[in-house]
Coordinates of C-alpha atoms and ligand atoms in Angstrom, one line a residue:
R29 CA 0.0 -0.3 0.0
A30 CA 2.8 2.4 0.8
K31 CA 4.5 1.6 -2.3
E32 CA 1.9 2.2 -4.3
E33 CA 1.0 5.3 -2.5
G34 CA 4.6 6.7 -2.6
R35 CA 4.2 5.5 -7.1
N36 CA 0.9 7.1 -7.4
R37 CA 2.9 10.5 -5.4
L38 CA 5.5 10.0 -7.4
R39 CA 3.5 9.9 -10.6
L40 CA 1.8 13.1 -9.5
Y41 CA 4.8 14.7 -8.7
K42 CA 6.4 13.9 -12.2
S43 CA 3.0 15.4 -14.4
E44 CA 2.9 18.5 -11.9
L45 CA 6.7 18.5 -12.7
H46 CA 5.6 18.0 -16.6
Q47 CA 3.1 21.0 -16.4
Q48 CA 5.4 23.7 -14.8
L49 CA 8.4 22.6 -17.8
L50 CA 5.4 23.2 -20.6
D51 CA 3.5 26.2 -18.8
D52 CA 7.4 27.6 -18.8
S53 CA 7.9 26.8 -22.3
A54 CA 4.6 28.3 -23.2
L55 CA 5.4 31.8 -21.0
E56 CA 9.0 31.7 -23.0
E57 CA 7.1 31.8 -26.2
A58 CA 4.6 34.2 -25.0
L59 CA 7.1 36.5 -23.8
R60 CA 9.8 36.0 -26.8
R61 CA 6.4 37.5 -28.8
A62 CA 5.9 40.3 -26.2
L63 CA 9.4 41.6 -27.6
S64 CA 7.6 42.8 -31.1
N65 CA 3.9 43.2 -29.5
G66 CA 4.1 46.1 -27.5
E67 CA 3.1 43.9 -24.2
L68 CA 6.2 45.2 -22.4
R69 CA 6.0 49.1 -20.7
L70 CA 8.1 50.1 -18.0
L71 CA 6.7 51.9 -14.2
Y72 CA 8.1 54.8 -11.6
H73 CA 8.8 53.7 -8.8
P74 CA 9.9 57.2 -6.9
Q75 CA 12.5 57.3 -4.4
F76 CA 12.2 60.4 -1.4
D77 CA 14.7 62.1 0.7
A78 CA 13.9 60.2 3.6
N79 CA 14.5 63.8 5.7
D80 CA 12.1 64.9 3.4
P81 CA 10.0 62.6 2.2
K82 CA 7.9 64.8 -0.4
R83 CA 11.3 65.4 -1.9
L84 CA 11.4 63.3 -4.8
L85 CA 15.2 62.3 -5.3
G86 CA 15.5 59.1 -7.4
A87 CA 13.2 56.4 -9.3
E88 CA 13.1 52.9 -9.9
A89 CA 12.3 51.8 -13.7
L90 CA 10.6 48.4 -13.2
L91 CA 9.2 45.8 -15.9
R92 CA 6.0 45.0 -16.6
W93 CA 3.7 42.7 -19.2
D94 CA 0.5 42.5 -19.7
N95 CA -0.6 39.7 -21.8
R96 CA -3.2 39.9 -24.6
E97 CA -4.6 36.4 -23.3
K98 CA -2.6 35.7 -19.8
G99 CA -3.4 39.2 -18.1
P100 CA -0.5 41.0 -15.9
I101 CA 2.7 38.6 -15.4
S102 CA 4.7 39.4 -12.7
P103 CA 8.1 39.9 -13.2
E104 CA 8.7 37.7 -10.6
R105 CA 7.4 35.0 -13.0
F106 CA 8.6 35.7 -16.3
I107 CA 12.3 36.9 -14.7
P108 CA 13.7 33.8 -13.9
I109 CA 12.3 32.1 -17.4
A110 CA 14.1 35.1 -19.1
E111 CA 16.9 33.9 -17.2
R112 CA 17.3 30.6 -18.6
S113 CA 17.4 31.9 -21.9
D114 CA 18.8 34.2 -24.2
L115 CA 15.9 36.4 -23.5
I116 CA 16.6 37.9 -20.5
T117 CA 19.5 39.8 -22.9
E118 CA 16.9 40.8 -25.4
L119 CA 14.8 42.1 -22.1
G120 CA 17.6 44.1 -21.2
W121 CA 18.3 45.7 -23.5
R122 CA 15.2 46.7 -24.1
V123 CA 14.3 48.1 -21.0
Q124 CA 17.5 50.5 -21.5
E125 CA 15.7 51.5 -24.9
L126 CA 12.4 52.1 -23.5
M127 CA 14.2 54.0 -20.5
C128 CA 16.3 56.6 -21.9
K129 CA 13.2 57.3 -24.4
D130 CA 10.8 58.1 -21.5
I131 CA 13.9 60.5 -20.6
H132 CA 14.5 61.9 -23.1
E133 CA 10.7 62.9 -23.7
W134 CA 10.7 64.1 -20.1
Q135 CA 14.3 66.4 -20.9
T136 CA 12.3 67.6 -24.3
A137 CA 9.4 68.7 -22.2
G138 CA 11.9 70.8 -19.7
L139 CA 11.6 68.3 -17.2
K140 CA 14.9 67.5 -15.0
P141 CA 14.3 63.9 -14.4
P142 CA 16.2 62.8 -11.1
V143 CA 18.4 59.7 -11.2
I144 CA 16.4 56.8 -12.5
S145 CA 17.2 53.3 -11.9
F146 CA 17.6 49.9 -13.3
N147 CA 17.6 46.6 -12.7
A148 CA 20.6 44.8 -14.2
S149 CA 20.9 40.8 -15.1
P150 CA 23.7 38.8 -13.7
K151 CA 23.8 37.6 -17.2
A152 CA 24.2 41.4 -18.6
F153 CA 27.3 41.7 -16.9
R154 CA 28.4 38.1 -17.5
E155 CA 28.1 38.3 -21.4
G156 CA 30.1 41.9 -21.9
K157 CA 28.9 44.5 -24.4
F158 CA 26.4 45.3 -21.5
A159 CA 28.6 48.9 -21.2
S160 CA 29.4 50.0 -24.3
R161 CA 26.0 48.7 -25.7
L162 CA 24.2 51.5 -23.0
R163 CA 26.7 53.8 -24.0
E164 CA 25.0 53.5 -27.8
I165 CA 21.7 54.1 -26.6
M166 CA 22.4 56.5 -24.4
A167 CA 23.6 58.0 -27.2
R168 CA 20.9 57.6 -29.5
Y169 CA 18.7 59.5 -27.4
G170 CA 20.7 61.9 -25.6
I171 CA 21.2 61.0 -22.5
S172 CA 24.5 61.6 -20.8
P173 CA 26.1 60.1 -17.4
G174 CA 24.9 61.2 -14.3
Q175 CA 21.2 60.0 -15.2
L176 CA 21.4 56.4 -14.7
Q177 CA 22.6 54.5 -12.3
V178 CA 22.0 50.4 -12.6
E179 CA 21.2 48.1 -10.1
F180 CA 22.2 44.2 -9.8
T181 CA 21.9 41.5 -6.8
E182 CA 25.2 40.1 -5.0
G183 CA 24.8 37.0 -7.4
T184 CA 25.8 38.9 -10.4
L185 CA 29.2 38.8 -8.0
T186 CA 29.7 35.4 -6.9
E187 CA 31.9 34.3 -9.8
H188 CA 34.6 36.7 -9.3
S189 CA 34.2 37.0 -13.0
D190 CA 36.9 39.2 -14.8
T191 CA 34.3 40.4 -17.5
V192 CA 31.7 41.3 -14.6
Y193 CA 34.8 43.4 -13.2
Q194 CA 35.6 45.2 -16.6
E195 CA 32.3 45.8 -17.3
I196 CA 31.4 47.6 -13.7
R197 CA 34.5 49.3 -14.7
E198 CA 33.4 50.4 -18.0
L199 CA 30.3 51.3 -16.2
H200 CA 32.0 53.4 -14.0
E201 CA 34.2 55.4 -15.4
G202 CA 31.4 56.2 -18.1
G203 CA 29.2 57.9 -15.5
I204 CA 26.7 55.6 -14.7
E205 CA 26.4 54.8 -10.8
L206 CA 26.4 51.2 -8.9
A207 CA 23.5 50.3 -6.7
I208 CA 23.8 46.6 -4.7
D209 CA 20.2 45.7 -5.3
D210 CA 18.6 43.5 -1.9
F211 CA 22.0 43.9 0.2
G212 CA 22.3 41.0 2.9
T213 CA 20.1 38.6 0.5
G214 CA 22.5 36.7 -1.6
Y215 CA 26.0 35.4 -1.5
S216 CA 29.0 37.9 -1.8
C217 CA 31.7 39.2 0.2
L218 CA 31.7 42.5 2.3
V219 CA 34.7 43.0 0.2
N220 CA 33.2 44.0 -2.8
L221 CA 32.1 47.2 -0.5
K222 CA 35.7 47.8 -0.3
R223 CA 37.0 46.7 -4.4
L224 CA 33.7 48.3 -6.2
P225 CA 33.1 51.7 -7.0
L226 CA 29.9 52.1 -5.5
A227 CA 27.2 54.6 -5.6
E228 CA 24.3 53.1 -2.7
L229 CA 23.3 49.9 -1.3
K230 CA 18.8 49.0 -1.3
I231 CA 18.3 47.1 1.6
D232 CA 15.7 44.7 0.9
K233 CA 11.7 44.5 1.9
I234 CA 12.6 41.3 3.6
F235 CA 14.4 43.5 6.3
V236 CA 12.3 46.8 6.0
D237 CA 9.6 44.4 7.2
G238 CA 10.6 43.7 10.0
L239 CA 11.7 47.3 12.1
G240 CA 10.1 48.0 14.9
K241 CA 9.0 44.3 16.0
N242 CA 12.1 41.6 14.7
D243 CA 15.2 42.5 16.9
H244 CA 17.5 40.7 13.7
D245 CA 15.6 42.6 10.9
E246 CA 16.9 46.1 13.0
A247 CA 20.5 44.0 13.7
I248 CA 21.0 43.3 9.7
A249 CA 19.1 47.4 8.7
R250 CA 21.7 49.1 11.6
A251 CA 24.5 47.1 10.3
T252 CA 23.7 47.8 6.7
L253 CA 23.0 51.6 7.3
S254 CA 26.6 52.1 9.8
M255 CA 28.9 50.2 6.8
A256 CA 27.4 52.2 4.3
Q257 CA 28.0 55.2 6.2
A258 CA 31.7 54.3 6.5
F259 CA 32.2 53.0 2.8
G260 CA 30.4 56.8 1.9
L261 CA 27.9 55.1 0.0
R262 CA 24.3 56.0 -0.2
T263 CA 21.1 54.3 1.6
V264 CA 17.6 53.6 -0.1
A265 CA 15.2 51.4 2.0
E266 CA 12.6 49.1 -0.2
G267 CA 9.6 48.1 1.1
V268 CA 8.5 50.9 3.3
E269 CA 4.8 50.4 4.1
T270 CA 4.3 52.1 6.9
Q271 CA 5.1 55.1 8.8
S272 CA 6.4 53.2 12.2
Q273 CA 9.1 51.6 9.5
L274 CA 10.0 54.9 7.8
A275 CA 10.5 56.8 11.4
W276 CA 12.9 53.8 12.5
L277 CA 15.1 54.8 9.2
Q278 CA 14.8 58.0 9.7
A279 CA 16.3 57.4 13.4
H280 CA 18.3 55.5 11.9
G281 CA 20.0 57.4 9.0
C282 CA 18.7 56.2 6.0
N283 CA 18.5 58.7 3.0
R284 CA 16.3 57.7 0.5
I285 CA 13.3 55.5 0.6
Q286 CA 11.3 54.0 -1.8
G287 CA 7.4 51.9 -0.6
F288 CA 4.4 51.6 -1.3
L289 CA 3.3 54.3 1.7
L290 CA 5.2 57.2 0.0
A291 CA 3.8 56.0 -3.9
Y292 CA 3.0 53.4 -5.8
P293 CA 5.2 52.6 -8.9
L294 CA 3.7 54.7 -11.8
E295 CA 3.3 54.9 -15.0
T296 CA 5.6 57.2 -17.1
E297 CA 2.5 59.8 -17.6
A298 CA 1.8 59.8 -14.0
F299 CA 5.8 60.1 -13.5
Q300 CA 6.0 62.6 -15.5
S301 CA 3.3 65.0 -13.7
M302 CA 4.9 64.3 -10.5
L303 CA 8.3 65.4 -12.3
Q304 CA 5.9 68.7 -13.5
S305 CA 4.8 69.6 -9.6
A306 CA 8.0 68.6 -8.2
Ligands
LIG1 P1 13.5 44.9 -7.0 O1 14.6 45.4 -8.2 O2 14.5 44.8 -5.8 O3 12.7 45.2 -7.5 C1 11.7 46.3 -6.2 C2 10.4 45.3 -6.5 O4 9.0 45.6 -4.6 C3 9.5 46.0 -7.4 O5 8.4 44.6 -7.0 C4 8.6 46.7 -6.0 O6 7.4 47.2 -7.0 C5 8.0 46.4 -4.7 N1 8.5 47.1 -3.8 C6 8.7 48.2 -3.7 N2 7.9 48.5 -2.4 C7 6.9 47.9 -1.9 C8 6.2 48.2 -0.8 O7 6.2 49.1 0.3 N3 5.4 46.9 -1.1 C9 5.3 46.2 -1.5 N4 4.7 44.7 -1.5 N5 6.4 46.2 -2.8 C10 7.4 46.9 -3.1 P2 7.7 44.1 -8.8 O8 8.1 45.6 -9.8 O9 7.0 43.5 -8.7 O10 9.6 44.0 -9.3 C11 10.4 42.3 -8.6 C12 11.6 41.7 -9.2 O11 11.7 41.8 -10.9 C13 12.4 42.9 -8.7 O12 12.9 43.3 -7.7 C14 13.5 42.7 -9.8 O13 14.9 41.9 -9.4 C15 12.7 42.3 -11.2 N6 12.7 43.1 -11.8 C16 11.7 44.1 -12.6 N7 11.8 44.9 -13.5 C17 12.9 44.4 -14.2 C18 14.3 44.6 -15.1 O14 13.6 45.9 -15.4 N8 15.1 43.7 -15.4 C19 15.5 42.7 -14.7 N9 16.7 42.1 -14.2 N10 15.0 42.0 -13.7 C20 13.3 42.9 -12.8
LIG2 MG1 15.4 46.7 -8.0
LIG3 MG1 15.3 44.9 -4.1
LIG4 MG1 14.2 41.5 -5.5

């Protein structure tokens, strides 16, 4: 009996796995089509001065995919699928293209957008040509250095690849700021803080969630803030949803706040209106 049950469970598991693979490859194909059928767009998540939460200091470009049949699909779902294929490279270029186009439009309208951050996958750094390709796109839209920041996670750094360090150097020399995203959630050595030309550390929502109620989350946030200060790096807290989290971050010297308490990620036009009234 037990054996029979085990076999059934295995069969069930196998068919779920099979279904998952089918779903993933269907999604991958749909995502490939999305690159040419206009289903991709960016939202901009505003970042504010922690000590003056009305003051806009930056924004993060976040990719969105609305599939005609399946509806909106979360980046938490489609980015990992893209990462497993060559699609992530194409998506990365598309994000840079859309972002530069938007910035160009805002500037043409006489506005002064703050530094815009975008997310780059580990693959972008490992393949090479990341910095040079970005430079090309920026030139095409007349975007000057100093206007952009690239966010990457610790996972980008685990292989200690020369190509990765070369790209980082090239981006930095080209005037692109560098930020470590989701700091403290991945595997990387702290020596990177010393060795890399970083501008910013982003404190992940999983730690921010515990501020004011979990000693361990507070200890991690406090340590991150104090290391950042020692290294002269800016800090941004992500996922700030409550007034008490904001108060904690203000009291502990965090520089910037990004979270639903202050704003949701905005459509291009809504972000432009925010710039107009800033
Ligand atoms: P991330 O780069 O850490 O982005 C922050 C995520 O936290 C965003 O989710 C944002 O909407 C969310 N967030 C910020 N504040 C709050 C808050 O107060 N409450 C809640 N509940 N959420 C908050 P999103 O847009 O779903 O992105 C998820 C992840 O997908 C990103 O994490 C990033 O890793 C990836 N991603 C998004 N856009 C891109 C992209 O253009 N390229 C790449 N490679 N990855 C991207
Ligand atoms: Mg990010
Ligand atoms: Mg993050
Ligand atoms: Mg994240």
